[in-house]
Short mmCIF file of C-alpha atoms and ligand atoms in Angstrom, two decimals:
data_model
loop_
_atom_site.label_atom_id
_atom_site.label_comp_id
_atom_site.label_asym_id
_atom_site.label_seq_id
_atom_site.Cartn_x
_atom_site.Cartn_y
_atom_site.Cartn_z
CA UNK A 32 -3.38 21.56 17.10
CA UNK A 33 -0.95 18.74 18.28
CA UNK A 34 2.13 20.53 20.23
CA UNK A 35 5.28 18.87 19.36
CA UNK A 36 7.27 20.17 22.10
CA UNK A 37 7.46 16.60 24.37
CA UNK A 38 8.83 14.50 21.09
CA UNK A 39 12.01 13.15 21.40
CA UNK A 40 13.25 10.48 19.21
CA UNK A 41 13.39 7.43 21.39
CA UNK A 42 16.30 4.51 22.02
CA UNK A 43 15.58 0.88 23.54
CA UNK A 44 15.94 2.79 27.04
CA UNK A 45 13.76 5.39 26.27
CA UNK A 46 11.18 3.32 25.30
CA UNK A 47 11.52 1.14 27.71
CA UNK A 48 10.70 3.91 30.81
CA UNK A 49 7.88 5.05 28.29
CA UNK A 50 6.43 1.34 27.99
CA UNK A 51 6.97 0.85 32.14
CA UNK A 52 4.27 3.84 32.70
CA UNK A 53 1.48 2.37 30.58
CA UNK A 54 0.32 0.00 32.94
CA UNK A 55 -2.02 -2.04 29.99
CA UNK A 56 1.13 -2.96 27.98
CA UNK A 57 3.52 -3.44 31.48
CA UNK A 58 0.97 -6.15 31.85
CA UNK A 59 0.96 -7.16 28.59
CA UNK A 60 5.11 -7.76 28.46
CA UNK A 61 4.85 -8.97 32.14
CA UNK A 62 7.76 -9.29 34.59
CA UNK A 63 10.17 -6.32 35.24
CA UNK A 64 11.04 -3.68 32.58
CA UNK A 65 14.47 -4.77 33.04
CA UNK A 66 13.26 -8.52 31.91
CA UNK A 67 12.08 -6.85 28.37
CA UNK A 68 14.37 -7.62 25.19
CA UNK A 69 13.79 -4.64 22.71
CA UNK A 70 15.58 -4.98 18.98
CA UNK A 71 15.52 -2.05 16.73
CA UNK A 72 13.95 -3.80 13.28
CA UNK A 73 13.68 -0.23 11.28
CA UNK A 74 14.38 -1.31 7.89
CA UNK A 75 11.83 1.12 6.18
CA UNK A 76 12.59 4.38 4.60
CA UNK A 77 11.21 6.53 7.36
CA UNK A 78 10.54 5.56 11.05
CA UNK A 79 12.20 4.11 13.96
CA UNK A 80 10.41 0.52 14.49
CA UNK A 81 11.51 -1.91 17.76
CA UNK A 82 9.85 -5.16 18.83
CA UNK A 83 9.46 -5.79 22.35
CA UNK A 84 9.25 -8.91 24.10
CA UNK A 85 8.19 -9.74 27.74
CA UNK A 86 8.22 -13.03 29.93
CA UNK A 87 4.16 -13.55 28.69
CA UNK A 88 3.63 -11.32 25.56
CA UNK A 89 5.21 -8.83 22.97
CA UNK A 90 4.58 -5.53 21.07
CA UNK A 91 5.86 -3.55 18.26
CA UNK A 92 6.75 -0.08 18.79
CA UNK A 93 6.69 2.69 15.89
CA UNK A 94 7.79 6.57 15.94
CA UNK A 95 8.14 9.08 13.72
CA UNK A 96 11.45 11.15 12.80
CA UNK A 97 11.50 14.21 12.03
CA UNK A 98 13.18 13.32 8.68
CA UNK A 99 13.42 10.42 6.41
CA UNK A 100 15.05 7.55 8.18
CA UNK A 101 17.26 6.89 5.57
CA UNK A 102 17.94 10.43 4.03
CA UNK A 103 18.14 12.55 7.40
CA UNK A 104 18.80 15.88 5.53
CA UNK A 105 14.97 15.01 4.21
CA UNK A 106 13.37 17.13 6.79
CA UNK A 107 9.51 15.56 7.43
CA UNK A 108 6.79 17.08 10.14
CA UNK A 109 6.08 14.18 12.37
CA UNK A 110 1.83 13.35 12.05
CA UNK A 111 2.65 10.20 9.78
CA UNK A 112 1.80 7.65 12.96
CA UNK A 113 -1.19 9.77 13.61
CA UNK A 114 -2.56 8.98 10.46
CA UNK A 115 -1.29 5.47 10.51
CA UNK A 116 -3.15 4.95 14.27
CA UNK A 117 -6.21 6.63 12.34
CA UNK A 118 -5.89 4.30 9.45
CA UNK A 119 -5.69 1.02 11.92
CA UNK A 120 -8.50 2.29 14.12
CA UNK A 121 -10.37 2.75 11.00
CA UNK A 122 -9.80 -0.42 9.42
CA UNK A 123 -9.65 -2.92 12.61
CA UNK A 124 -13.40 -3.52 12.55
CA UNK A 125 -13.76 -3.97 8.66
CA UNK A 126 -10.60 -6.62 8.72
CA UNK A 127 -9.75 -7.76 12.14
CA UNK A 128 -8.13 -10.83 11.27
CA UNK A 129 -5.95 -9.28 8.49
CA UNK A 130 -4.12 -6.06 10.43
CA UNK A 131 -2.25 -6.48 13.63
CA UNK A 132 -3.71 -5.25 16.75
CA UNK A 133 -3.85 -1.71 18.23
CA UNK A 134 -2.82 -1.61 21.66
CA UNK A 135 -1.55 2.42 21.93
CA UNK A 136 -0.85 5.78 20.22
CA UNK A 137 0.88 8.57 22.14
CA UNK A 138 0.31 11.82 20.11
CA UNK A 139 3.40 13.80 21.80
CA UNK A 140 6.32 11.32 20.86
CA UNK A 141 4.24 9.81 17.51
CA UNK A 142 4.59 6.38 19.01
CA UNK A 143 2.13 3.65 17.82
CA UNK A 144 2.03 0.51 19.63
CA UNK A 145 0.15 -2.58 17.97
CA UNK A 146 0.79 -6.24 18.44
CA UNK A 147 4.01 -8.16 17.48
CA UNK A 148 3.95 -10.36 14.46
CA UNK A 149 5.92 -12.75 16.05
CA UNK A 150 7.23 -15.18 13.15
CA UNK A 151 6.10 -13.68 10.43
CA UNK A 152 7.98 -12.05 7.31
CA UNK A 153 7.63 -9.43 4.74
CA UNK A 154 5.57 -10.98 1.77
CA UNK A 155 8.45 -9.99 -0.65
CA UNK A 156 11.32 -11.95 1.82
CA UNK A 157 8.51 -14.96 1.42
CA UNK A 158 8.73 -14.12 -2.47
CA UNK A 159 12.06 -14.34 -2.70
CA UNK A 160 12.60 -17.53 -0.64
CA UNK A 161 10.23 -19.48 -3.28
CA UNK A 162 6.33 -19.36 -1.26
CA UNK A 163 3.30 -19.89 -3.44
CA UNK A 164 1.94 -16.32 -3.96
CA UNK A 165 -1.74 -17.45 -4.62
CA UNK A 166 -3.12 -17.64 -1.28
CA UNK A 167 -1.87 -14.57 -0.18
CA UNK A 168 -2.95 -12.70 -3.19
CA UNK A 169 -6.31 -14.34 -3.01
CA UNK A 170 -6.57 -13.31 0.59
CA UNK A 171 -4.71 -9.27 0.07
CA UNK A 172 -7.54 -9.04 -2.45
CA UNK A 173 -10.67 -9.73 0.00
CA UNK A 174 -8.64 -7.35 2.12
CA UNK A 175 -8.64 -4.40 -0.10
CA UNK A 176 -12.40 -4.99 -1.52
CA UNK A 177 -13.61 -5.04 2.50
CA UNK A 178 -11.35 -1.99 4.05
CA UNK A 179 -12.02 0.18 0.69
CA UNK A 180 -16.21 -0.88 0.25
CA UNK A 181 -17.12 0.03 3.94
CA UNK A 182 -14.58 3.14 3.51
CA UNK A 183 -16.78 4.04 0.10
CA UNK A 184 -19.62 5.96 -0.19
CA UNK A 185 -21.21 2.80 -1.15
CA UNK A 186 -20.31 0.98 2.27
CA UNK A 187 -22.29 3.44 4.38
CA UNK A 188 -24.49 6.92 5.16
CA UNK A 189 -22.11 9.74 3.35
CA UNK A 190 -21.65 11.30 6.86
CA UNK A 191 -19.21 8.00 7.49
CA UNK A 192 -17.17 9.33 4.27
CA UNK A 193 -17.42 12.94 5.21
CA UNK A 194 -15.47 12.38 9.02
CA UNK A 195 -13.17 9.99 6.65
CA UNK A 196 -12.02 12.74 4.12
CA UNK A 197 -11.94 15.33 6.97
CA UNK A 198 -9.75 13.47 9.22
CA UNK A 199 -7.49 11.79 6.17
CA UNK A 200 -7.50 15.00 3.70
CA UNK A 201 -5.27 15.86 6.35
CA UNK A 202 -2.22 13.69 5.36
CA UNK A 203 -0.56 16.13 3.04
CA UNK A 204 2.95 15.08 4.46
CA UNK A 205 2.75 11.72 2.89
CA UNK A 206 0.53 11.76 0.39
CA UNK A 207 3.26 14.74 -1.12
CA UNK A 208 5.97 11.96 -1.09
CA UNK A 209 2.78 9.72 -2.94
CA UNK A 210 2.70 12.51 -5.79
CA UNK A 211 5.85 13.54 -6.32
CA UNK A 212 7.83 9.82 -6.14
CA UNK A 213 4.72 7.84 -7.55
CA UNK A 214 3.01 10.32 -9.97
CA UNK A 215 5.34 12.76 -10.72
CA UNK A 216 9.42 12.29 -10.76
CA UNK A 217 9.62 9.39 -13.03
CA UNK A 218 8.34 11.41 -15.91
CA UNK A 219 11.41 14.10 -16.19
CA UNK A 220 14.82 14.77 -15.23
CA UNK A 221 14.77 14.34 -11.14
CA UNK A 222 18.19 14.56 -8.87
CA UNK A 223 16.23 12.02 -6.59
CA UNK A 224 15.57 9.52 -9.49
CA UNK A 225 18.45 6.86 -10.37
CA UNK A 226 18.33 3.14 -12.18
CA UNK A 227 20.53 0.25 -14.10
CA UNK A 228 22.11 1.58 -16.87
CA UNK A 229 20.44 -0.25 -19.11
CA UNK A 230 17.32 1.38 -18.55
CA UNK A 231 18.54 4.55 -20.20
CA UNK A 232 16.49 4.38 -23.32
CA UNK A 233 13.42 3.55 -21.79
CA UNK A 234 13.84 6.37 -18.96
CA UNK A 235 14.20 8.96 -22.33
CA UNK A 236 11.31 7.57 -23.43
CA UNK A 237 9.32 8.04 -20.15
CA UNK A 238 10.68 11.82 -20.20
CA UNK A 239 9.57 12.67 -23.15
CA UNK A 240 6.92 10.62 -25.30
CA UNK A 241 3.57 12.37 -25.06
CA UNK A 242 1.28 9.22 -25.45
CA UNK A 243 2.83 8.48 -22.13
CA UNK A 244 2.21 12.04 -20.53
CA UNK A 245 -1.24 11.86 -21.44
CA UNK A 246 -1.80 8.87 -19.63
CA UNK A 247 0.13 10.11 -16.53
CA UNK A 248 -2.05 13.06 -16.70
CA UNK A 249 -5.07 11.40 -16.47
CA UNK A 250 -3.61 8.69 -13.64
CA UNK A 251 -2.63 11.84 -11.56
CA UNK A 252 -6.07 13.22 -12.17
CA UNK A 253 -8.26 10.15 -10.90
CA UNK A 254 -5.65 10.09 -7.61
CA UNK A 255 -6.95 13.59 -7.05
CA UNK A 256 -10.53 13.78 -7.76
CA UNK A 257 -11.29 10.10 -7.54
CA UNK A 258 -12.22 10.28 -3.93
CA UNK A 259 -13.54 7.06 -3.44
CA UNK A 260 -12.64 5.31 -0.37
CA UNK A 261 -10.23 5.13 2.15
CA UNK A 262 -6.85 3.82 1.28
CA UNK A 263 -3.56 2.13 3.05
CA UNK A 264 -1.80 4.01 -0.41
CA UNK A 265 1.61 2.42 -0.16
CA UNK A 266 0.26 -1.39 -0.41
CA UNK A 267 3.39 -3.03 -1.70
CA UNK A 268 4.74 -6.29 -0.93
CA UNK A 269 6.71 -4.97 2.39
CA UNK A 270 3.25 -3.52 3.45
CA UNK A 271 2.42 -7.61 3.78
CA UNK A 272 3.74 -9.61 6.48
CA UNK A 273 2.97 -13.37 6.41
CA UNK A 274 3.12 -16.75 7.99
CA UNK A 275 1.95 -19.96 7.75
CA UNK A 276 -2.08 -18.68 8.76
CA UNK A 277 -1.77 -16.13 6.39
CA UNK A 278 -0.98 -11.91 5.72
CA UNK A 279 -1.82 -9.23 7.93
CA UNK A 280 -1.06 -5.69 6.37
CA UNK A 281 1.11 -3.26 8.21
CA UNK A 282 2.01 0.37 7.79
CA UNK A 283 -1.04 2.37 6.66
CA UNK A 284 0.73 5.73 7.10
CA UNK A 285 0.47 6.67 3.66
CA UNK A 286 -3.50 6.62 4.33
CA UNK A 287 -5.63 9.23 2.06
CA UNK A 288 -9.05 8.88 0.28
CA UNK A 289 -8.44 7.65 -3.44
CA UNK A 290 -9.56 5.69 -6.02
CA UNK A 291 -9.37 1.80 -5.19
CA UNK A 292 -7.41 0.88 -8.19
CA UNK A 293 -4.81 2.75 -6.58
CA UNK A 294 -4.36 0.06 -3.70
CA UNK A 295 -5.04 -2.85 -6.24
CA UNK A 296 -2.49 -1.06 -8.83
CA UNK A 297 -0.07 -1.00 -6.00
CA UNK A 298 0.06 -4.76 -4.92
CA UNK A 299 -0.37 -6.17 -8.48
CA UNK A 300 2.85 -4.26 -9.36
CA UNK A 301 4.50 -5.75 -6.13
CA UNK A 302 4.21 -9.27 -8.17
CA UNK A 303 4.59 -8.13 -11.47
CA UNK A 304 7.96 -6.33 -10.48
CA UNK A 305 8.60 -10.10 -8.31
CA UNK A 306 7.65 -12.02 -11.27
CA UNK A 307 9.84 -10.24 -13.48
CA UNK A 308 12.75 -10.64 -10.96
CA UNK A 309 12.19 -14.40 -10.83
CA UNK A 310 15.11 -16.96 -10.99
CA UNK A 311 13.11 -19.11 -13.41
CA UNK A 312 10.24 -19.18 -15.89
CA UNK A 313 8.17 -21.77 -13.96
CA UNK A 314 8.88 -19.40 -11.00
CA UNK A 315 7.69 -16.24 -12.91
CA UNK A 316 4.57 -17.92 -14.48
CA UNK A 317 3.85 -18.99 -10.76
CA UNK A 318 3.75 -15.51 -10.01
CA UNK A 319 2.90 -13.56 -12.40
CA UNK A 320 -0.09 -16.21 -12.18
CA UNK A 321 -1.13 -14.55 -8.76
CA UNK A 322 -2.04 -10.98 -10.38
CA UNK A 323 -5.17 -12.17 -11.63
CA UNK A 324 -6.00 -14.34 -8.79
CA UNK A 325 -5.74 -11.44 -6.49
CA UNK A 326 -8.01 -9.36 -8.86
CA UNK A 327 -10.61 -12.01 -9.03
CA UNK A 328 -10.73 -12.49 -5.84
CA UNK A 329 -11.18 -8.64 -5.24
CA UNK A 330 -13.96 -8.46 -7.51
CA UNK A 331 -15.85 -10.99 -6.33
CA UNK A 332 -15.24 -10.08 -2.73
CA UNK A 333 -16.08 -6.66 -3.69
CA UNK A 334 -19.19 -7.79 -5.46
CA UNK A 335 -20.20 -9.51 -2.80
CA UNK A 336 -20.05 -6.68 -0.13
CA UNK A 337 -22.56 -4.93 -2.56
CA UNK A 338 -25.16 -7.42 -2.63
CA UNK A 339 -25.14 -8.50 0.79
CA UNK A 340 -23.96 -5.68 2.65
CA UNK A 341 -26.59 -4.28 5.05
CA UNK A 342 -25.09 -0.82 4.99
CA UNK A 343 -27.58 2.29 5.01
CA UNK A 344 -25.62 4.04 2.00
CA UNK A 345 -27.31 6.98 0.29
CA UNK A 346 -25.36 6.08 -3.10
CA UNK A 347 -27.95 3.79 -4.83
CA UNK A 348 -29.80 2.78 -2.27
CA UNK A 349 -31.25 -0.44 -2.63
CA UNK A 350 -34.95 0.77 -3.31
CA UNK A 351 -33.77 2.49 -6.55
CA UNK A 352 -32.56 -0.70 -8.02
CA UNK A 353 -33.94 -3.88 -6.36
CA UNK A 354 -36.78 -4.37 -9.07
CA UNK A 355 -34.03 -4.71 -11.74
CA UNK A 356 -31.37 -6.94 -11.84
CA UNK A 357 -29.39 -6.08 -15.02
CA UNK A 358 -29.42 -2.49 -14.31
CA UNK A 359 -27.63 -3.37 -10.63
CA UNK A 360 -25.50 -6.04 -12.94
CA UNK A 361 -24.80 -2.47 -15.28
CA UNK A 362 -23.67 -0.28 -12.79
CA UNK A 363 -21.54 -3.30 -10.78
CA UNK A 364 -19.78 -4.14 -14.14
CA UNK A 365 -19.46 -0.37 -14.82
CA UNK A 366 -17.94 0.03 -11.32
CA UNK A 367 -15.58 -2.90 -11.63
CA UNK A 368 -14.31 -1.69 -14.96
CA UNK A 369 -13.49 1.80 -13.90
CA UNK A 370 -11.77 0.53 -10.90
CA UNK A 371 -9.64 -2.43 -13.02
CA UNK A 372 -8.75 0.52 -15.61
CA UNK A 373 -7.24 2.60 -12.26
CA UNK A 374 -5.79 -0.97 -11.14
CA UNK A 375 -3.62 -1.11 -14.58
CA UNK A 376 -2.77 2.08 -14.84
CA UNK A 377 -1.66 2.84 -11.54
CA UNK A 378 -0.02 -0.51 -11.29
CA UNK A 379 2.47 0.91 -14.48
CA UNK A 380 3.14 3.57 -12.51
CA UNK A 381 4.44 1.65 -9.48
CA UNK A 382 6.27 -0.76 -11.18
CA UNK A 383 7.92 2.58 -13.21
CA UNK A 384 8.61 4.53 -10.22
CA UNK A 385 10.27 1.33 -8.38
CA UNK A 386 13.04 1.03 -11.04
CA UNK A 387 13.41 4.51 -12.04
CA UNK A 388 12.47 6.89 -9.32
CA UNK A 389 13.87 7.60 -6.03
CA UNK A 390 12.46 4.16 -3.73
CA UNK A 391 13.55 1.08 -5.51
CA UNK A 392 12.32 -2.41 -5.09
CA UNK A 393 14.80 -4.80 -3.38
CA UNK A 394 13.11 -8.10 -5.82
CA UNK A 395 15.99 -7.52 -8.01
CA UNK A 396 18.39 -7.35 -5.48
CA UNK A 397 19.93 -10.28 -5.45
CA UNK A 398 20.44 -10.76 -9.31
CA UNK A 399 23.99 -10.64 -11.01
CA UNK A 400 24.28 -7.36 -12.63
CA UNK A 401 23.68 -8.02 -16.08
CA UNK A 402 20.37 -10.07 -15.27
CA UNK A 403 19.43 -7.41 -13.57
CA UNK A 404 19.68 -5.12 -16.17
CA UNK A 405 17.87 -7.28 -18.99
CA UNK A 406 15.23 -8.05 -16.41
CA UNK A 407 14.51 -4.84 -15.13
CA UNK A 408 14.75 -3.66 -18.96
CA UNK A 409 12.00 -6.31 -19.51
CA UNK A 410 10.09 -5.23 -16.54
CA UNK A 411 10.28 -1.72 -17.23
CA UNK A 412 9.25 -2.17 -20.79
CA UNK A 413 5.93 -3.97 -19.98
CA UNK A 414 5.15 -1.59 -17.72
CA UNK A 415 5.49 1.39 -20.03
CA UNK A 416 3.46 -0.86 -22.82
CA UNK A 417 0.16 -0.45 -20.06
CA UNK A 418 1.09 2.94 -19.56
CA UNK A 419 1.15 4.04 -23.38
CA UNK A 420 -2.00 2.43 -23.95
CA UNK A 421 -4.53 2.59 -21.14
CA UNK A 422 -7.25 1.22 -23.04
CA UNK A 423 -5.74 -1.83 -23.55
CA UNK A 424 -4.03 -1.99 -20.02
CA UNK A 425 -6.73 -3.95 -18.10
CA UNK A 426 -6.33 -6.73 -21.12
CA UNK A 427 -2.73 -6.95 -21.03
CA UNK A 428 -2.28 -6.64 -17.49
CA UNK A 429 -5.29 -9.48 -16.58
CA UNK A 430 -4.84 -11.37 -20.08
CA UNK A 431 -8.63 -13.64 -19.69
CA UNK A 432 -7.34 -16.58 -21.81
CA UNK A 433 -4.26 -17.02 -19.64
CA UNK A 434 -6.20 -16.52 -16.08
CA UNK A 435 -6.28 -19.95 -14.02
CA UNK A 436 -9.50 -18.81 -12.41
C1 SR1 B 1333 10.74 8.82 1.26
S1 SR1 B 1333 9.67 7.49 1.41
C2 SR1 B 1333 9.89 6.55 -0.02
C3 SR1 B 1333 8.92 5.45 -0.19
O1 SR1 B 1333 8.93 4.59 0.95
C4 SR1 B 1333 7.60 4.27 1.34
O2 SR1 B 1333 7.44 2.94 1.67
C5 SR1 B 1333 6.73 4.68 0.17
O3 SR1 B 1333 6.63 3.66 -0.79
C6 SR1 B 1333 7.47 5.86 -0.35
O4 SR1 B 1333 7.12 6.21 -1.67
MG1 MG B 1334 6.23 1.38 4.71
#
């Protein structure tokens, strides 16, 4: 059991002393402590981030609070770093290129310490400021088939998935906020939920039409039996940070074993909600264009880990299959189908929760008030179309005639 009793939220000072005893990252700064510039950067809903910089290198430094950053009458137990420092450590050797580096994780003050993205910004301040989505999409989709198929109990011996669920089944604090602000709020009357007036309408609609509750229903129950892999589980576009080389994904704190649509769902509504918000129609096309380029490229990357992968996985092992090809074809299209069904569904979720629930998303911010409305309206609208009819989701959501692939 991990003793809280040496936590204390820390300030650039703080920090500083606790930074000066860990001789690996002293090094790693270089010169004196006092030559160190430290900038608080939180701009998330719930921890203390700073970025540290030294005469020869930098770090980023993230702690828990013991309530919501921005709500601190929301009171919160403190293990979300440890799970995020789980996630990372988890993750690091299935994407090293795409996640920043681990460099430290104190399990007193809840302080992880990974490398600094120096230079880089959050994929929706790249969205907003006009950058091709494609590549990034493209590469966020290689990055959730990799993490997710070596987290499965395809990707290895089920003893890998077993230490998995018994170390991540442990994120209840998070994974609560998951359910109730993801799965569960939007769908009645909720103090915590608010949106544009012009949303009213749809919002009674989401409140009470059944076809609707059904389908939530059945979302909520593949997010709680579909344990397939493990999960970042709060992959938006401010989980992406980019630069010119391309995206490494940040803030895995939200980390629980899921279904994998629920990552893809997550990310495709980050451009759907982007595309919607989008100054022009060339510029929504352009991304709106990028959802199925990042599912496509999932797939096949995805596809590709399960033909070539030389994991020892006791889930269809390769001797039960290897003399027929269209019965491994079957069960890959079968597999791909369930998890593009979770991708739609889920994604209507996200995109409903972000303009109705308690979190919004800041693509709209910028908008004069009554485009917001009507865009939001239109946003919200297409979103509750997938929803109604999960069937037809996957279609509308990945229309085949319109894909550039
Ligand atoms: C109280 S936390 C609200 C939201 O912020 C996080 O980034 C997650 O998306 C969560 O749902
Ligand atoms: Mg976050």
């Amino acid at each position: 059991m991990i003793q809280d009793t040496q936590y204390h939220p820390l300030n650039p000072d703080s920090l500083r002393q606790v930074l000066s005893d860990l001789s690996s990252l002293a090094i790693r700064l270089g010169g004196a402590p006092s030559d160190w510039n430290i900038r608080e950067v939180s701009d998330g809903n719930l921890n203390s981030v700073w970025l540290v910089h030294g005469p020869s290198g930098s770090l980023c430094a993230k702690q828990s609070l013991p309530h919501v950053r921005v709500d601190p009458s929301w009171k919160m137990p403190l293990d979300r770093t440890t799970f995020e420092a789980g996630w990372l450590q988890a993750i690091a050797p299935l994407v090293p290129d795409m996640v920043p580096e681990f460099l430290h994780f104190d399990p007193q003050l809840f302080l992880l310490v990974t490398a600094c993205l120096d230079d880089h910004v959050t994929f929706t301040e790249a969205l907003a400021k006009g950058m091709d989505p494609a590549p990034v999409a493209s590469q966020i989709g290689r990055f959730v088939a990799q993490s997710t198929f070596h987290t499965s109990w395809r990707g290895g011996p089920f003893e890998n998935m077993a230490r998995l669920e018994g170390f991540f089944s442990g994120n209840t604090t998070l994974t609560r906020i998951t359910v109730d602000l993801v799965l569960t709020d939007p769908y009645h009357d909720h103090p915590r939920n608010h949106y544009h007036p012009a949303l009213k309408p749809l919002v009674e609609q989401l409140h009470t039409d059944p076809a609707i509750h059904r389908s939530v229903c059945h979302m909520q129950s593949r997010f709680f039996t579909a344990r397939e892999a493990l999960l970042h589980g709060d992959l938006h576009s401010g989980s992406v940070m980019v630069d010119r080389n391309g995206a490494s994904v940040i803030d895995g704190e939200f980390s629980c074993i899921g279904p994998i649509g629920f990552d893809c769902g997550m990310f495709v509504a980050s451009l759907i909600l982007a595309s919607f918000a989008a100054p022009t129609e060339a510029r929504r096309d352009q991304i709106r264009q990028a959802a199925p380029i990042f599912h496509q490229s999932f797939l096949k990357a995805y596809c590709d880990e399960w033909l070539h992968s030389d994991a020892k996985t006791d889930l269809a092992p390769a001797f039960l299959t290897r003399h027929d090809a269209a019965e491994i074809q079957r069960q890959k299209q079968e597999e791909c189908d369930r998890i593009t069904t979770d991708t739609a569904g889920f994604a209507a979720m996200e995109i409903i929760r972000r303009l109705t629930g308690y979190a919004h998303t800041s693509h709209f911010d910028n908008l004069p008030e009554t485009d917001k409305g009507q865009k939001q309206y239109q946003a919200l609208s297409f979103a509750i179309q997938l929803l109604s009819d999960l069937k037809a989701a996957p279609e509308n959501l990945f229309p085949r005639g319109k894909t550039a692939l």
